[in-house]
mmCIF file of C-alpha atoms in Angstrom:
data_model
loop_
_atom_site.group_PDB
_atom_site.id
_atom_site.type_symbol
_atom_site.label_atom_id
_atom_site.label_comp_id
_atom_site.label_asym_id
_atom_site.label_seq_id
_atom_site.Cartn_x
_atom_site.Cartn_y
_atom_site.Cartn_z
ATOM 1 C CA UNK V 25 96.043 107.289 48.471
ATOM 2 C CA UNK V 26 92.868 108.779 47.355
ATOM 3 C CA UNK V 27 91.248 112.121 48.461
ATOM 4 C CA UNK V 28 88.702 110.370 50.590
ATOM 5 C CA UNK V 29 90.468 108.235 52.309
ATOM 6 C CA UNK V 30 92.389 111.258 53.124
ATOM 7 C CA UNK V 31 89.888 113.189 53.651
ATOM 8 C CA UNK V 32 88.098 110.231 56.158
ATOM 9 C CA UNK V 33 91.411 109.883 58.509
ATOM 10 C CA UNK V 34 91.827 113.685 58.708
ATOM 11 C CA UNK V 35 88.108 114.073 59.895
ATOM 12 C CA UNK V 36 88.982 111.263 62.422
ATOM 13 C CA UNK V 37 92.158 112.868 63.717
ATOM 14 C CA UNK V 38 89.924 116.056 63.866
ATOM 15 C CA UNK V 39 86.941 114.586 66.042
ATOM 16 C CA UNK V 40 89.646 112.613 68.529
ATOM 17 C CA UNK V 41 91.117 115.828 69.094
ATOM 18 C CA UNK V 42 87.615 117.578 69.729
ATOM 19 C CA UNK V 43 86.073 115.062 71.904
ATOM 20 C CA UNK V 44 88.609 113.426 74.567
ATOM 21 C CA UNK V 45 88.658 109.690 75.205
ATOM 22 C CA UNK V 46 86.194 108.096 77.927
ATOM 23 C CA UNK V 47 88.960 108.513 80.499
ATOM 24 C CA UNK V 48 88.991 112.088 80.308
ATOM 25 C CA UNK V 49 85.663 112.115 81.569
ATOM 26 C CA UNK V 50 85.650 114.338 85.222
ATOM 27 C CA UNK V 51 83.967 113.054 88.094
ATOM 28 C CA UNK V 52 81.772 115.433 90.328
ATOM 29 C CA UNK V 53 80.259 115.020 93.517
ATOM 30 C CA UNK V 54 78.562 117.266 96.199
ATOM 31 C CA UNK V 55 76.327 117.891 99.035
ATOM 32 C CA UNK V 56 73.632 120.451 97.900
ATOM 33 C CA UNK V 57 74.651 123.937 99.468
ATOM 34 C CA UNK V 58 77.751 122.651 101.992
ATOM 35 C CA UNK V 59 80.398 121.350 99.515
ATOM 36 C CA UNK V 60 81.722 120.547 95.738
ATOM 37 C CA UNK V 61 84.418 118.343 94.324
ATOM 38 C CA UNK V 62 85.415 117.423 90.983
ATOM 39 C CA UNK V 63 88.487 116.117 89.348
ATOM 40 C CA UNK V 64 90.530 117.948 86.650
ATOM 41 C CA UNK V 65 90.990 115.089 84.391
ATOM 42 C CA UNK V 66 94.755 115.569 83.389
ATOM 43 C CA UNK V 67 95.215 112.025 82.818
ATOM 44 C CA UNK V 68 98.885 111.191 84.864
ATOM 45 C CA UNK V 69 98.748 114.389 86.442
ATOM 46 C CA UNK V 70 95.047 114.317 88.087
ATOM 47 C CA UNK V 71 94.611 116.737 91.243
ATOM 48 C CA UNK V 72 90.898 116.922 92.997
ATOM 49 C CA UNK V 73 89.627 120.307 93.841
ATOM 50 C CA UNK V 74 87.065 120.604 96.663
ATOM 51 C CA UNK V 75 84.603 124.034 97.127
ATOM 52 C CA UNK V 76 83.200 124.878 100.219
ATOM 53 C CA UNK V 77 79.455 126.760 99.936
ATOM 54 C CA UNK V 78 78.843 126.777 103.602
ATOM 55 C CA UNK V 79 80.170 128.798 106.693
ATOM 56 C CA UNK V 80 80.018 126.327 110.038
ATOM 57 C CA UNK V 81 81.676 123.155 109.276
ATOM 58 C CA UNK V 82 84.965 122.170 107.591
ATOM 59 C CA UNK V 83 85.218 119.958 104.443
ATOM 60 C CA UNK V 84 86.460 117.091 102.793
ATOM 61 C CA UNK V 85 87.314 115.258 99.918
ATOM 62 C CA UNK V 86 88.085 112.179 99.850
ATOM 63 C CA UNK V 87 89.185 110.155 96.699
ATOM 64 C CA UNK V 88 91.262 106.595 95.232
ATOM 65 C CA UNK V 89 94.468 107.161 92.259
ATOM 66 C CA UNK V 90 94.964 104.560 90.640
ATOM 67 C CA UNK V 91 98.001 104.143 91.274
ATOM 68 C CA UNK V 92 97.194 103.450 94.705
ATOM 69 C CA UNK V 93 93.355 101.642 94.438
ATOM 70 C CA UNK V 94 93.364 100.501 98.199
ATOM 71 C CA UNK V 95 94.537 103.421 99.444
ATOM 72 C CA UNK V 96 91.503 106.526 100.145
ATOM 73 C CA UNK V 97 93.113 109.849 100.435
ATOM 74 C CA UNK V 98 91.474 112.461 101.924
ATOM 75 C CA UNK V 99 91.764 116.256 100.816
ATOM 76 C CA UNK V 100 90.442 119.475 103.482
ATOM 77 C CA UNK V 101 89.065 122.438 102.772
ATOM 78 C CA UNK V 102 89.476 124.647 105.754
ATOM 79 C CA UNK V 103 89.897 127.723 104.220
ATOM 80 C CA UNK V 104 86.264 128.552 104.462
ATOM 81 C CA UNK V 105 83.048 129.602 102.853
ATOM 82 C CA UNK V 106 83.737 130.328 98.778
ATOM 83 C CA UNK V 107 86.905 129.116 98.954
ATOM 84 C CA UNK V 108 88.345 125.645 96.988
ATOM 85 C CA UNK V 109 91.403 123.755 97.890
ATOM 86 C CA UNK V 110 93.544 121.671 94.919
ATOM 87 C CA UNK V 111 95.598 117.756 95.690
ATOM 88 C CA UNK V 112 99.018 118.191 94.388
ATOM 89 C CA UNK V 113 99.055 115.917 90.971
ATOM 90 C CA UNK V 114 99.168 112.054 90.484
ATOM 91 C CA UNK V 115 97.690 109.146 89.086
ATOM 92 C CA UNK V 116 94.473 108.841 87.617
ATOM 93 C CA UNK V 117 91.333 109.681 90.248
ATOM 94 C CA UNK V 118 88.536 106.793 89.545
ATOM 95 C CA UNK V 119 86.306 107.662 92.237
ATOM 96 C CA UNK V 120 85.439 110.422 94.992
ATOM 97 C CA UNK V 121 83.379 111.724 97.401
ATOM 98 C CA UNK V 122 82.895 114.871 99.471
ATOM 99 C CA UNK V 123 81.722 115.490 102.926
ATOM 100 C CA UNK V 124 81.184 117.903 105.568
ATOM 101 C CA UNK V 125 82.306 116.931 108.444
ATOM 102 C CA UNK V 126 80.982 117.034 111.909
ATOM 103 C CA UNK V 127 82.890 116.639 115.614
ATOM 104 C CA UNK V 128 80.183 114.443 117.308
ATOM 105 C CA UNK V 129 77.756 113.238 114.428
ATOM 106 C CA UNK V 130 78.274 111.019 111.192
ATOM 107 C CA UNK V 131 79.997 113.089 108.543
ATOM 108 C CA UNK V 132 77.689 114.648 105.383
ATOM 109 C CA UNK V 133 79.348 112.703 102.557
ATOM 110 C CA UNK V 134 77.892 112.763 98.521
ATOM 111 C CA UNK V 135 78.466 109.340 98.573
ATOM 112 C CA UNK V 136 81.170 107.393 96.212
ATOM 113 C CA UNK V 137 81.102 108.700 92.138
ATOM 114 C CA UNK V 138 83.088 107.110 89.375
#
């Protein structure tokens, strides 16, 4: 085999290893100043993590695993202001969304990401 073709498939198997396939990509939602949520991105063992910036009402995320594309989960936050809350691990996370949730009013969801 010649030194550049070497050279080629060793630069390849250097940039995969830099720059993570499409999948990998995290999602990220939030309601300016209430609440955050993201997804970690570890691929069979995805967990969602929601942040909550605001002191009155409690939070949520809610999100679909692939594994389970009808069913929406839903993740709290009631820890309180500056704190974030983790989902155990599972499939894949496609999409999400994060709201802050109120008794007698419509919740104060991000709206669906991914």
């Amino acid at each position: 085999m010649s030194r550049r073709v070497k050279f080629v498939g060793g630069a390849l198997l250097a940039l995969s290893l830099t720059f993570p396939a499409a999948e990998a990509t995290a999602l990220y939602a939030q309601v300016r100043g209430k609440v955050s949520g993201w997804n970690t991105t570890g691929g069979s063992h995805d967990t969602i993590k929601v942040k909550d910036w605001a002191e009155r009402q409690w939070v949520k995320g809610e999100y679909k695993r692939r594994s389970s594309a009808n069913t929406k989960r839903t993740l709290w936050n009631k820890s309180g202001k500056g704190r974030t809350v983790e989902s155990g691990p599972g499939s894949k996370i496609f999409t999400l969304q994060v709201c802050e949730e109120y008794n007698h009013s419509p919740d104060k969801c991000s709206g669906w990401v991914g």
